[in-house]
PDB file of C-alpha atoms and ligand atoms in Angstrom:
ATOM      1  CA  MET A  90       7.531 -25.663  -6.763  1.00  0.00           C
ATOM      2  CA  ASP A  91      10.386 -23.081  -5.044  1.00  0.00           C
ATOM      3  CA  PRO A  92       8.382 -19.273  -6.317  1.00  0.00           C
ATOM      4  CA  ILE A  93      10.223 -17.470  -8.690  1.00  0.00           C
ATOM      5  CA  ALA A  94      12.184 -14.514  -7.878  1.00  0.00           C
ATOM      6  CA  TYR A  95      13.693 -11.222 -10.199  1.00  0.00           C
ATOM      7  CA  VAL A  96      16.963  -9.895  -9.001  1.00  0.00           C
ATOM      8  CA  ASN A  97      18.957  -7.222 -10.911  1.00  0.00           C
ATOM      9  CA  GLY A  98      18.457  -8.763 -14.448  1.00  0.00           C
ATOM     10  CA  SER A  99      17.252 -12.076 -13.889  1.00  0.00           C
ATOM     11  CA  PHE A 100      14.950 -14.860 -12.394  1.00  0.00           C
ATOM     12  CA  VAL A 101      16.329 -16.463 -10.169  1.00  0.00           C
ATOM     13  CA  PRO A 102      14.210 -19.374  -7.894  1.00  0.00           C
ATOM     14  CA  LEU A 103      13.209 -16.895  -4.796  1.00  0.00           C
ATOM     15  CA  SER A 104      16.012 -19.919  -2.264  1.00  0.00           C
ATOM     16  CA  GLU A 105      18.528 -17.847  -4.013  1.00  0.00           C
ATOM     17  CA  ALA A 106      17.821 -13.559  -4.260  1.00  0.00           C
ATOM     18  CA  LYS A 107      20.391 -12.521  -2.530  1.00  0.00           C
ATOM     19  CA  VAL A 108      22.008  -9.006  -2.007  1.00  0.00           C
ATOM     20  CA  SER A 109      24.613  -7.636  -1.094  1.00  0.00           C
ATOM     21  CA  VAL A 110      24.495  -7.521   3.172  1.00  0.00           C
ATOM     22  CA  LEU A 111      26.211  -3.192   1.952  1.00  0.00           C
ATOM     23  CA  ASP A 112      22.778  -2.926   0.358  1.00  0.00           C
ATOM     24  CA  ARG A 113      21.888   0.557   0.773  1.00  0.00           C
ATOM     25  CA  GLY A 114      18.319  -0.735   1.113  1.00  0.00           C
ATOM     26  CA  PHE A 115      20.105  -3.160   4.054  1.00  0.00           C
ATOM     27  CA  LEU A 116      22.031  -0.768   5.403  1.00  0.00           C
ATOM     28  CA  PHE A 117      20.099   2.829   5.671  1.00  0.00           C
ATOM     29  CA  ALA A 118      16.338   2.154   3.797  1.00  0.00           C
ATOM     30  CA  ASP A 119      17.372   3.696   1.107  1.00  0.00           C
ATOM     31  CA  GLY A 120      15.382   2.286  -0.659  1.00  0.00           C
ATOM     32  CA  ILE A 121      11.493   2.487  -2.094  1.00  0.00           C
ATOM     33  CA  TYR A 122       8.815  -0.117  -2.780  1.00  0.00           C
ATOM     34  CA  GLU A 123       6.087  -1.040  -4.188  1.00  0.00           C
ATOM     35  CA  VAL A 124       2.889  -3.657  -3.616  1.00  0.00           C
ATOM     36  CA  ALA A 125       0.327  -3.938  -6.828  1.00  0.00           C
ATOM     37  CA  ALA A 126      -2.644  -6.618  -6.502  1.00  0.00           C
ATOM     38  CA  VAL A 127      -2.720  -9.240  -9.458  1.00  0.00           C
ATOM     39  CA  LEU A 128      -6.078 -10.419 -10.098  1.00  0.00           C
ATOM     40  CA  ASP A 129      -7.103 -13.468 -12.421  1.00  0.00           C
ATOM     41  CA  GLY A 130      -3.362 -13.073 -13.649  1.00  0.00           C
ATOM     42  CA  LYS A 131      -3.698  -9.237 -14.025  1.00  0.00           C
ATOM     43  CA  LEU A 132      -1.696  -6.117 -12.894  1.00  0.00           C
ATOM     44  CA  VAL A 133      -4.619  -3.857 -10.692  1.00  0.00           C
ATOM     45  CA  ASP A 134      -3.863  -0.051 -11.056  1.00  0.00           C
ATOM     46  CA  SER A 135      -0.320  -0.467 -12.176  1.00  0.00           C
ATOM     47  CA  ALA A 136      -0.340   2.662 -13.608  1.00  0.00           C
ATOM     48  CA  SER A 137      -0.861   4.538 -10.937  1.00  0.00           C
ATOM     49  CA  HIS A 138       1.244   1.644  -8.970  1.00  0.00           C
ATOM     50  CA  LEU A 139       4.318   3.479 -11.360  1.00  0.00           C
ATOM     51  CA  ALA A 140       3.734   6.902 -11.222  1.00  0.00           C
ATOM     52  CA  ARG A 141       3.487   6.161  -7.139  1.00  0.00           C
ATOM     53  CA  LEU A 142       6.369   5.122  -7.942  1.00  0.00           C
ATOM     54  CA  GLU A 143       8.224   7.417 -10.305  1.00  0.00           C
ATOM     55  CA  ARG A 144       7.779  10.116  -8.305  1.00  0.00           C
ATOM     56  CA  SER A 145       8.981   8.640  -4.918  1.00  0.00           C
ATOM     57  CA  VAL A 146      12.221   7.820  -6.051  1.00  0.00           C
ATOM     58  CA  GLY A 147      12.507  11.155  -7.345  1.00  0.00           C
ATOM     59  CA  GLU A 148      11.670  12.202  -3.893  1.00  0.00           C
ATOM     60  CA  ILE A 149      14.850  10.906  -2.988  1.00  0.00           C
ATOM     61  CA  GLY A 150      17.206  11.418  -6.734  1.00  0.00           C
ATOM     62  CA  LEU A 151      17.303   7.847  -7.064  1.00  0.00           C
ATOM     63  CA  ALA A 152      17.028   7.456 -10.585  1.00  0.00           C
ATOM     64  CA  LEU A 153      15.605   4.220 -11.747  1.00  0.00           C
ATOM     65  CA  PRO A 154      16.994   1.214 -13.009  1.00  0.00           C
ATOM     66  CA  GLU A 155      14.236   0.388 -15.582  1.00  0.00           C
ATOM     67  CA  THR A 156      11.635   2.508 -17.415  1.00  0.00           C
ATOM     68  CA  THR A 157       8.474   1.449 -16.294  1.00  0.00           C
ATOM     69  CA  ALA A 158       7.248   0.650 -18.780  1.00  0.00           C
ATOM     70  CA  ARG A 159      10.258  -2.189 -18.429  1.00  0.00           C
ATOM     71  CA  ILE A 160       9.471  -2.643 -15.085  1.00  0.00           C
ATOM     72  CA  GLU A 161       5.203  -3.138 -16.075  1.00  0.00           C
ATOM     73  CA  GLU A 162       6.960  -6.363 -18.736  1.00  0.00           C
ATOM     74  CA  LEU A 163       9.417  -7.270 -15.410  1.00  0.00           C
ATOM     75  CA  GLN A 164       6.149  -7.895 -13.578  1.00  0.00           C
ATOM     76  CA  LYS A 165       3.659  -9.722 -15.885  1.00  0.00           C
ATOM     77  CA  GLU A 166       6.630 -12.352 -16.863  1.00  0.00           C
ATOM     78  CA  LEU A 167       6.795 -12.816 -12.943  1.00  0.00           C
ATOM     79  CA  VAL A 168       3.929 -13.853 -12.922  1.00  0.00           C
ATOM     80  CA  ALA A 169       3.399 -15.529 -15.472  1.00  0.00           C
ATOM     81  CA  ARG A 170       6.553 -17.477 -14.513  1.00  0.00           C
ATOM     82  CA  ASN A 171       5.264 -18.002 -11.025  1.00  0.00           C
ATOM     83  CA  GLN A 172       1.692 -18.887 -12.697  1.00  0.00           C
ATOM     84  CA  LEU A 173       0.450 -16.887 -10.449  1.00  0.00           C
ATOM     85  CA  ASP A 174      -3.284 -16.231 -10.512  1.00  0.00           C
ATOM     86  CA  ASN A 175      -4.342 -14.005  -7.463  1.00  0.00           C
ATOM     87  CA  GLY A 176      -1.856 -12.002  -5.006  1.00  0.00           C
ATOM     88  CA  MET A 177       0.485  -9.566  -4.684  1.00  0.00           C
ATOM     89  CA  VAL A 178       4.043  -8.136  -6.094  1.00  0.00           C
ATOM     90  CA  TYR A 179       5.697  -6.885  -3.852  1.00  0.00           C
ATOM     91  CA  LEU A 180       8.744  -3.791  -6.085  1.00  0.00           C
ATOM     92  CA  GLN A 181      12.194  -2.864  -3.852  1.00  0.00           C
ATOM     93  CA  VAL A 182      14.257  -0.029  -5.866  1.00  0.00           C
ATOM     94  CA  THR A 183      17.305   0.514  -3.813  1.00  0.00           C
ATOM     95  CA  ARG A 184      20.675   3.089  -4.115  1.00  0.00           C
ATOM     96  CA  GLY A 185      22.382  -0.018  -4.668  1.00  0.00           C
ATOM     97  CA  ALA A 186      25.319  -1.597  -2.757  1.00  0.00           C
ATOM     98  CA  ASP A 187      28.512   0.518  -2.435  1.00  0.00           C
ATOM     99  CA  LYS A 188      31.712  -0.784  -1.136  1.00  0.00           C
ATOM    100  CA  SER A 189      31.273   0.215   2.074  1.00  0.00           C
ATOM    101  CA  ARG A 190      29.267   2.103   4.878  1.00  0.00           C
ATOM    102  CA  ASP A 191      28.980   6.150   3.854  1.00  0.00           C
ATOM    103  CA  PHE A 192      25.557   8.149   3.959  1.00  0.00           C
ATOM    104  CA  PRO A 193      25.698  10.098   0.830  1.00  0.00           C
ATOM    105  CA  PHE A 194      25.080   9.068  -1.804  1.00  0.00           C
ATOM    106  CA  PRO A 195      28.010   6.690  -3.436  1.00  0.00           C
ATOM    107  CA  LYS A 196      28.668   7.257  -7.459  1.00  0.00           C
ATOM    108  CA  GLY A 197      28.766   4.928 -10.153  1.00  0.00           C
ATOM    109  CA  VAL A 198      26.443   2.143  -8.310  1.00  0.00           C
ATOM    110  CA  THR A 199      23.478   0.460  -9.798  1.00  0.00           C
ATOM    111  CA  PRO A 200      20.672   0.342  -8.135  1.00  0.00           C
ATOM    112  CA  THR A 201      19.212  -2.795  -7.027  1.00  0.00           C
ATOM    113  CA  LEU A 202      15.885  -3.945  -8.260  1.00  0.00           C
ATOM    114  CA  VAL A 203      13.634  -6.805  -6.342  1.00  0.00           C
ATOM    115  CA  MET A 204      10.617  -7.939  -7.030  1.00  0.00           C
ATOM    116  CA  PHE A 205       8.924 -11.416  -6.010  1.00  0.00           C
ATOM    117  CA  VAL A 206       4.691 -11.953  -5.806  1.00  0.00           C
ATOM    118  CA  THR A 207       2.397 -13.191  -2.690  1.00  0.00           C
ATOM    119  CA  ALA A 208      -0.841 -15.219  -3.666  1.00  0.00           C
ATOM    120  CA  LYS A 209      -3.337 -14.277  -1.798  1.00  0.00           C
ATOM    121  CA  ASP A 210      -7.014 -14.353  -2.689  1.00  0.00           C
ATOM    122  CA  ILE A 211      -7.540 -10.933  -2.071  1.00  0.00           C
ATOM    123  CA  VAL A 212     -11.423 -11.064  -3.658  1.00  0.00           C
ATOM    124  CA  ASN A 213     -12.416 -13.744  -0.885  1.00  0.00           C
ATOM    125  CA  ALA A 214     -10.796 -12.911   2.044  1.00  0.00           C
ATOM    126  CA  PRO A 215     -12.684 -13.625   5.289  1.00  0.00           C
ATOM    127  CA  SER A 216     -12.319 -10.624   6.526  1.00  0.00           C
ATOM    128  CA  ALA A 217     -13.620  -9.048   3.383  1.00  0.00           C
ATOM    129  CA  LYS A 218     -16.754  -9.911   4.393  1.00  0.00           C
ATOM    130  CA  ALA A 219     -16.497 -10.688   8.408  1.00  0.00           C
ATOM    131  CA  GLY A 220     -14.922  -7.018   8.455  1.00  0.00           C
ATOM    132  CA  ILE A 221     -11.852  -6.379  11.159  1.00  0.00           C
ATOM    133  CA  GLY A 222     -10.813  -4.447  13.864  1.00  0.00           C
ATOM    134  CA  VAL A 223      -8.617  -1.767  14.932  1.00  0.00           C
ATOM    135  CA  ILE A 224      -6.672  -0.477  17.171  1.00  0.00           C
ATOM    136  CA  THR A 225      -5.393   3.330  18.072  1.00  0.00           C
ATOM    137  CA  VAL A 226      -1.499   3.354  18.124  1.00  0.00           C
ATOM    138  CA  PRO A 227       1.059   7.648  18.219  1.00  0.00           C
ATOM    139  CA  ASP A 228       1.860   7.919  15.141  1.00  0.00           C
ATOM    140  CA  ILE A 229       5.924   8.010  15.582  1.00  0.00           C
ATOM    141  CA  ARG A 230       6.660   8.082  11.863  1.00  0.00           C
ATOM    142  CA  TRP A 231       8.642  11.087   9.492  1.00  0.00           C
ATOM    143  CA  GLU A 232       7.218  14.058   7.646  1.00  0.00           C
ATOM    144  CA  ARG A 233       7.139  11.729   4.329  1.00  0.00           C
ATOM    145  CA  ARG A 234       4.696   9.669   4.534  1.00  0.00           C
ATOM    146  CA  ASP A 235       4.033  10.608   1.304  1.00  0.00           C
ATOM    147  CA  ILE A 236       7.379   8.891   0.496  1.00  0.00           C
ATOM    148  CA  LYS A 237       6.793   5.086  -0.423  1.00  0.00           C
ATOM    149  CA  SER A 238      10.240   4.182   1.731  1.00  0.00           C
ATOM    150  CA  VAL A 239      10.587   0.448   2.638  1.00  0.00           C
ATOM    151  CA  ALA A 240      11.639   2.389   6.548  1.00  0.00           C
ATOM    152  CA  LEU A 241       8.975   0.700   7.691  1.00  0.00           C
ATOM    153  CA  LEU A 242       9.615  -0.053  11.693  1.00  0.00           C
ATOM    154  CA  ALA A 243       6.620   3.068  12.866  1.00  0.00           C
ATOM    155  CA  GLN A 244       4.464   0.254  10.627  1.00  0.00           C
ATOM    156  CA  VAL A 245       6.081  -2.870  12.012  1.00  0.00           C
ATOM    157  CA  LEU A 246       5.293  -1.786  15.450  1.00  0.00           C
ATOM    158  CA  ALA A 247       2.243  -0.721  15.179  1.00  0.00           C
ATOM    159  CA  LYS A 248       0.877  -3.835  13.162  1.00  0.00           C
ATOM    160  CA  GLN A 249       2.671  -5.891  15.958  1.00  0.00           C
ATOM    161  CA  ALA A 250       0.706  -4.097  18.324  1.00  0.00           C
ATOM    162  CA  ALA A 251      -2.496  -4.652  15.812  1.00  0.00           C
ATOM    163  CA  ALA A 252      -1.752  -8.376  15.654  1.00  0.00           C
ATOM    164  CA  ALA A 253      -0.908  -9.074  19.205  1.00  0.00           C
ATOM    165  CA  ALA A 254      -4.653  -7.256  20.217  1.00  0.00           C
ATOM    166  CA  GLY A 255      -6.104  -9.277  17.583  1.00  0.00           C
ATOM    167  CA  ALA A 256      -6.424  -6.474  15.784  1.00  0.00           C
ATOM    168  CA  GLY A 257      -6.489  -6.335  11.860  1.00  0.00           C
ATOM    169  CA  GLU A 258      -4.949  -3.187  11.709  1.00  0.00           C
ATOM    170  CA  ALA A 259      -3.447   0.082  13.075  1.00  0.00           C
ATOM    171  CA  TRP A 260      -4.840   3.149  12.589  1.00  0.00           C
ATOM    172  CA  MET A 261      -2.500   6.157  13.600  1.00  0.00           C
ATOM    173  CA  ILE A 262      -2.849   8.820  15.404  1.00  0.00           C
ATOM    174  CA  GLU A 263      -1.626  12.472  14.894  1.00  0.00           C
ATOM    175  CA  ASP A 264      -2.842  15.754  16.647  1.00  0.00           C
ATOM    176  CA  GLY A 265      -5.913  13.939  17.774  1.00  0.00           C
ATOM    177  CA  LYS A 266      -6.792  12.864  13.833  1.00  0.00           C
ATOM    178  CA  ILE A 267      -6.402   9.994  12.345  1.00  0.00           C
ATOM    179  CA  THR A 268      -3.477  10.114   9.472  1.00  0.00           C
ATOM    180  CA  GLU A 269      -3.696   6.290   8.348  1.00  0.00           C
ATOM    181  CA  GLY A 270      -3.539   2.651   8.810  1.00  0.00           C
ATOM    182  CA  GLY A 271      -0.339   0.970   9.499  1.00  0.00           C
ATOM    183  CA  SER A 272      -0.447  -0.312   5.605  1.00  0.00           C
ATOM    184  CA  SER A 273      -3.718   0.687   4.356  1.00  0.00           C
ATOM    185  CA  THR A 274      -5.629   4.009   3.449  1.00  0.00           C
ATOM    186  CA  ALA A 275      -8.640   5.484   6.160  1.00  0.00           C
ATOM    187  CA  PHE A 276     -12.041   5.554   6.300  1.00  0.00           C
ATOM    188  CA  ILE A 277     -15.876   6.669   7.602  1.00  0.00           C
ATOM    189  CA  LEU A 278     -18.924   6.629   6.252  1.00  0.00           C
ATOM    190  CA  THR A 279     -20.468  10.245   8.169  1.00  0.00           C
ATOM    191  CA  GLN A 280     -23.847   9.565   9.441  1.00  0.00           C
ATOM    192  CA  ASP A 281     -25.503  11.745   7.357  1.00  0.00           C
ATOM    193  CA  ASP A 282     -23.607   9.800   4.050  1.00  0.00           C
ATOM    194  CA  VAL A 283     -20.818  11.644   3.180  1.00  0.00           C
ATOM    195  CA  ILE A 284     -17.371   9.452   1.830  1.00  0.00           C
ATOM    196  CA  VAL A 285     -14.400  10.905   4.425  1.00  0.00           C
ATOM    197  CA  THR A 286     -10.851  10.283   4.018  1.00  0.00           C
ATOM    198  CA  ARG A 287      -8.190  12.274   4.784  1.00  0.00           C
ATOM    199  CA  PRO A 288      -6.933  14.740   1.742  1.00  0.00           C
ATOM    200  CA  ASN A 289      -3.683  13.428   0.424  1.00  0.00           C
ATOM    201  CA  SER A 290      -0.075  16.124   2.005  1.00  0.00           C
ATOM    202  CA  ASN A 291       3.279  14.783   3.337  1.00  0.00           C
ATOM    203  CA  ALA A 292       1.232  13.072   6.398  1.00  0.00           C
ATOM    204  CA  ILE A 293       0.279  10.096   4.631  1.00  0.00           C
ATOM    205  CA  LEU A 294       0.442   7.862   1.664  1.00  0.00           C
ATOM    206  CA  PRO A 295      -0.812   9.052  -1.849  1.00  0.00           C
ATOM    207  CA  GLY A 296      -2.971   5.250  -1.466  1.00  0.00           C
ATOM    208  CA  CYS A 297      -3.785   4.296  -5.473  1.00  0.00           C
ATOM    209  CA  THR A 298      -7.141   2.045  -3.962  1.00  0.00           C
ATOM    210  CA  ARG A 299      -7.947   5.275  -1.864  1.00  0.00           C
ATOM    211  CA  LYS A 300      -7.653   7.202  -5.282  1.00  0.00           C
ATOM    212  CA  ALA A 301      -9.900   4.883  -6.786  1.00  0.00           C
ATOM    213  CA  VAL A 302     -12.275   4.943  -4.834  1.00  0.00           C
ATOM    214  CA  VAL A 303     -13.010   8.972  -4.574  1.00  0.00           C
ATOM    215  CA  ALA A 304     -13.039   9.122  -8.295  1.00  0.00           C
ATOM    216  CA  LEU A 305     -15.866   5.489  -8.251  1.00  0.00           C
ATOM    217  CA  ALA A 306     -18.081   7.035  -5.823  1.00  0.00           C
ATOM    218  CA  ALA A 307     -17.670  11.155  -6.786  1.00  0.00           C
ATOM    219  CA  GLU A 308     -18.552   9.248 -10.928  1.00  0.00           C
ATOM    220  CA  ARG A 309     -21.300   8.057  -8.869  1.00  0.00           C
ATOM    221  CA  GLN A 310     -22.056  10.138  -7.012  1.00  0.00           C
ATOM    222  CA  LEU A 311     -21.496   9.727  -3.967  1.00  0.00           C
ATOM    223  CA  ARG A 312     -21.046  12.399  -1.593  1.00  0.00           C
ATOM    224  CA  VAL A 313     -16.969  12.459  -0.536  1.00  0.00           C
ATOM    225  CA  GLU A 314     -15.549  15.089   0.955  1.00  0.00           C
ATOM    226  CA  GLU A 315     -11.203  15.124   2.106  1.00  0.00           C
ATOM    227  CA  ARG A 316     -10.249  16.072   5.656  1.00  0.00           C
ATOM    228  CA  ALA A 317      -8.680  14.442   8.685  1.00  0.00           C
ATOM    229  CA  PHE A 318     -10.826  12.732  11.458  1.00  0.00           C
ATOM    230  CA  THR A 319     -11.130  11.923  15.275  1.00  0.00           C
ATOM    231  CA  VAL A 320     -11.362   8.619  16.613  1.00  0.00           C
ATOM    232  CA  ALA A 321     -14.517  10.202  18.496  1.00  0.00           C
ATOM    233  CA  GLU A 322     -15.771  11.037  15.181  1.00  0.00           C
ATOM    234  CA  ALA A 323     -14.578   7.317  13.616  1.00  0.00           C
ATOM    235  CA  LEU A 324     -16.768   5.612  16.894  1.00  0.00           C
ATOM    236  CA  GLY A 325     -19.827   8.005  15.926  1.00  0.00           C
ATOM    237  CA  ALA A 326     -19.378   7.446  12.540  1.00  0.00           C
ATOM    238  CA  LYS A 327     -22.002   5.114  10.713  1.00  0.00           C
ATOM    239  CA  GLU A 328     -19.348   3.232   8.993  1.00  0.00           C
ATOM    240  CA  ALA A 329     -15.358   2.796   9.023  1.00  0.00           C
ATOM    241  CA  PHE A 330     -13.377   1.134   6.525  1.00  0.00           C
ATOM    242  CA  ILE A 331      -9.440   0.294   4.826  1.00  0.00           C
ATOM    243  CA  THR A 332      -8.140   0.604   1.729  1.00  0.00           C
ATOM    244  CA  SER A 333      -4.773  -0.359   0.119  1.00  0.00           C
ATOM    245  CA  ALA A 334      -3.773  -2.595  -2.746  1.00  0.00           C
ATOM    246  CA  SER A 335      -3.835  -6.247  -0.581  1.00  0.00           C
ATOM    247  CA  ALA A 336      -6.962  -5.816   1.262  1.00  0.00           C
ATOM    248  CA  PHE A 337      -9.152  -3.990  -1.296  1.00  0.00           C
ATOM    249  CA  VAL A 338     -12.277  -2.171   0.933  1.00  0.00           C
ATOM    250  CA  GLN A 339     -12.277  -3.979   3.629  1.00  0.00           C
ATOM    251  CA  PRO A 340     -14.904  -3.053   6.554  1.00  0.00           C
ATOM    252  CA  VAL A 341     -13.806  -1.852   9.977  1.00  0.00           C
ATOM    253  CA  ILE A 342     -16.126  -3.030  12.757  1.00  0.00           C
ATOM    254  CA  THR A 343     -14.191  -1.909  15.662  1.00  0.00           C
ATOM    255  CA  ILE A 344     -11.921   1.034  17.222  1.00  0.00           C
ATOM    256  CA  ASP A 345     -10.204  -0.903  20.675  1.00  0.00           C
ATOM    257  CA  GLY A 346     -12.646  -3.194  21.123  1.00  0.00           C
ATOM    258  CA  LYS A 347     -15.394  -0.629  20.372  1.00  0.00           C
ATOM    259  CA  PRO A 348     -17.964  -0.885  18.028  1.00  0.00           C
ATOM    260  CA  VAL A 349     -18.196   1.847  15.051  1.00  0.00           C
ATOM    261  CA  GLY A 350     -21.862   2.206  14.291  1.00  0.00           C
ATOM    262  CA  ASN A 351     -23.955  -1.004  14.948  1.00  0.00           C
ATOM    263  CA  GLY A 352     -21.007  -2.950  14.626  1.00  0.00           C
ATOM    264  CA  LYS A 353     -21.419  -4.640  11.645  1.00  0.00           C
ATOM    265  CA  VAL A 354     -19.716  -4.563   8.849  1.00  0.00           C
ATOM    266  CA  GLY A 355     -21.866  -1.752   6.510  1.00  0.00           C
ATOM    267  CA  PRO A 356     -24.027  -1.426   3.125  1.00  0.00           C
ATOM    268  CA  MET A 357     -21.689   1.304   1.532  1.00  0.00           C
ATOM    269  CA  ALA A 358     -17.797  -0.397   2.773  1.00  0.00           C
ATOM    270  CA  THR A 359     -19.599  -3.865   0.876  1.00  0.00           C
ATOM    271  CA  ARG A 360     -21.158  -1.768  -2.446  1.00  0.00           C
ATOM    272  CA  LEU A 361     -17.214   0.030  -2.425  1.00  0.00           C
ATOM    273  CA  ARG A 362     -15.479  -3.193  -2.055  1.00  0.00           C
ATOM    274  CA  GLU A 363     -17.658  -4.331  -4.851  1.00  0.00           C
ATOM    275  CA  ILE A 364     -17.733  -1.344  -6.805  1.00  0.00           C
ATOM    276  CA  TYR A 365     -13.648  -1.516  -7.006  1.00  0.00           C
ATOM    277  CA  VAL A 366     -13.217  -4.923  -7.685  1.00  0.00           C
ATOM    278  CA  ASP A 367     -15.241  -4.375 -10.900  1.00  0.00           C
ATOM    279  CA  PHE A 368     -13.127  -2.018 -11.762  1.00  0.00           C
ATOM    280  CA  ALA A 369      -9.547  -4.115 -10.874  1.00  0.00           C
ATOM    281  CA  ARG A 370     -11.226  -6.031 -12.937  1.00  0.00           C
ATOM    282  CA  ALA A 371     -11.910  -4.248 -15.687  1.00  0.00           C
ATOM    283  CA  THR A 372      -8.833  -2.255 -15.972  1.00  0.00           C
ATOM    284  CA  ALA A 373      -6.316  -4.965 -15.128  1.00  0.00           C
ATOM    285  CA  VAL A 374      -2.841  -5.592 -17.560  1.00  0.00           C
TER     286      VAL A 374
HETATM  287  N1  LIG B  85       0.569  -0.717   1.291  1.00  0.00           N
HETATM  288  N2  LIG B  85      -1.236   3.701   3.429  1.00  0.00           N
HETATM  289  C1  LIG B  85       0.364   3.156   3.737  1.00  0.00           C
HETATM  290  C2  LIG B  85       0.956   3.351   4.864  1.00  0.00           C
HETATM  291  C3  LIG B  85       0.446   1.847   2.806  1.00  0.00           C
HETATM  292  O1  LIG B  85       1.673   1.553   2.917  1.00  0.00           O
HETATM  293  C4  LIG B  85      -0.137   1.825   1.914  1.00  0.00           C
HETATM  294  C5  LIG B  85      -0.316   0.250   1.566  1.00  0.00           C
HETATM  295  C6  LIG B  85      -1.303   2.215   2.101  1.00  0.00           C
HETATM  296  C7  LIG B  85      -2.338   1.934   0.720  1.00  0.00           C
HETATM  297  O2  LIG B  85      -2.098   2.348  -0.749  1.00  0.00           O
HETATM  298  P1  LIG B  85      -2.203   1.707  -1.604  1.00  0.00           P
HETATM  299  O3  LIG B  85      -3.801   1.500  -1.631  1.00  0.00           O
HETATM  300  O4  LIG B  85      -1.988   2.161  -2.638  1.00  0.00           O
HETATM  301  O5  LIG B  85      -1.966   0.297  -1.788  1.00  0.00           O
HETATM  302  C8  LIG B  85      -1.940   3.517   2.585  1.00  0.00           C
HETATM  303  C9  LIG B  85       0.979  -1.482   0.893  1.00  0.00           C
HETATM  304  C10 LIG B  85       0.055  -2.248   0.970  1.00  0.00           C
HETATM  305  C11 LIG B  85       1.891  -2.506   1.850  1.00  0.00           C
HETATM  306  O6  LIG B  85       2.717  -1.572   2.529  1.00  0.00           O
HETATM  307  O7  LIG B  85       1.901  -3.445   1.847  1.00  0.00           O
END
């Protein structure tokens, strides 16, 4: 079956889903995206993703063409039309297609809204049991990483380097500290059992999974500290892991080929993953 996509008000076969070559997402990366997980046909942590979408578009002066309530309805309809049980909904909104390539915002142009789905069994992903390796790369991105912009070339290069090295993610380094993964948030568990992740700022994307995991850990009286950490500290930690909508919680067992802790998947990452999956199932809409 040809998957179904949503493009500017219509559900169409993905192979026929098209936007203009003048679309500002294509020409300038002038757009915002969101990725939400789908579990058992339901949207995971949807309110959090829609709140971040609203914030991101606000930060670039772009008005959503639909309310977030309507967007959620459309996402649900897209999941249903594709009979998707497990995977992700990708959503992108751009400043639309003007008559020519002018840098300033065009007037009277309707934003482009596109959505499609990808099937993936996130809960049973083999890498969650086996753990992944990460490589480190310099963080060469712009200064507003809190905005979920479609300008992802730095992450494309970082994740390509990771893939070429046989690693599952790239951790980006700035001023000697890890900012985040190419498409995920970075965490460690220190030797004295403190869960550490970098505080939200313009330096990182405020991860929805990060937010939920930090809250779920705190509710269980686990110690959480929000601060930046170095690669040396991560290598000397008990455990390391990443979080994202498309991976949930995934253990990191090596950094640049060197083992984290004992080099095995640790109990905290495993526990937080279970806690997150329970939360995701219980709150999905
Ligand atoms: N990436 N940091 C970056 C740079 C990201 O691109 C992502 C998500 C995250 C984690 O955020 P969340 O927990 O809300 O997914 C952190 C998505 C999944 C992607 O680009 O595919």
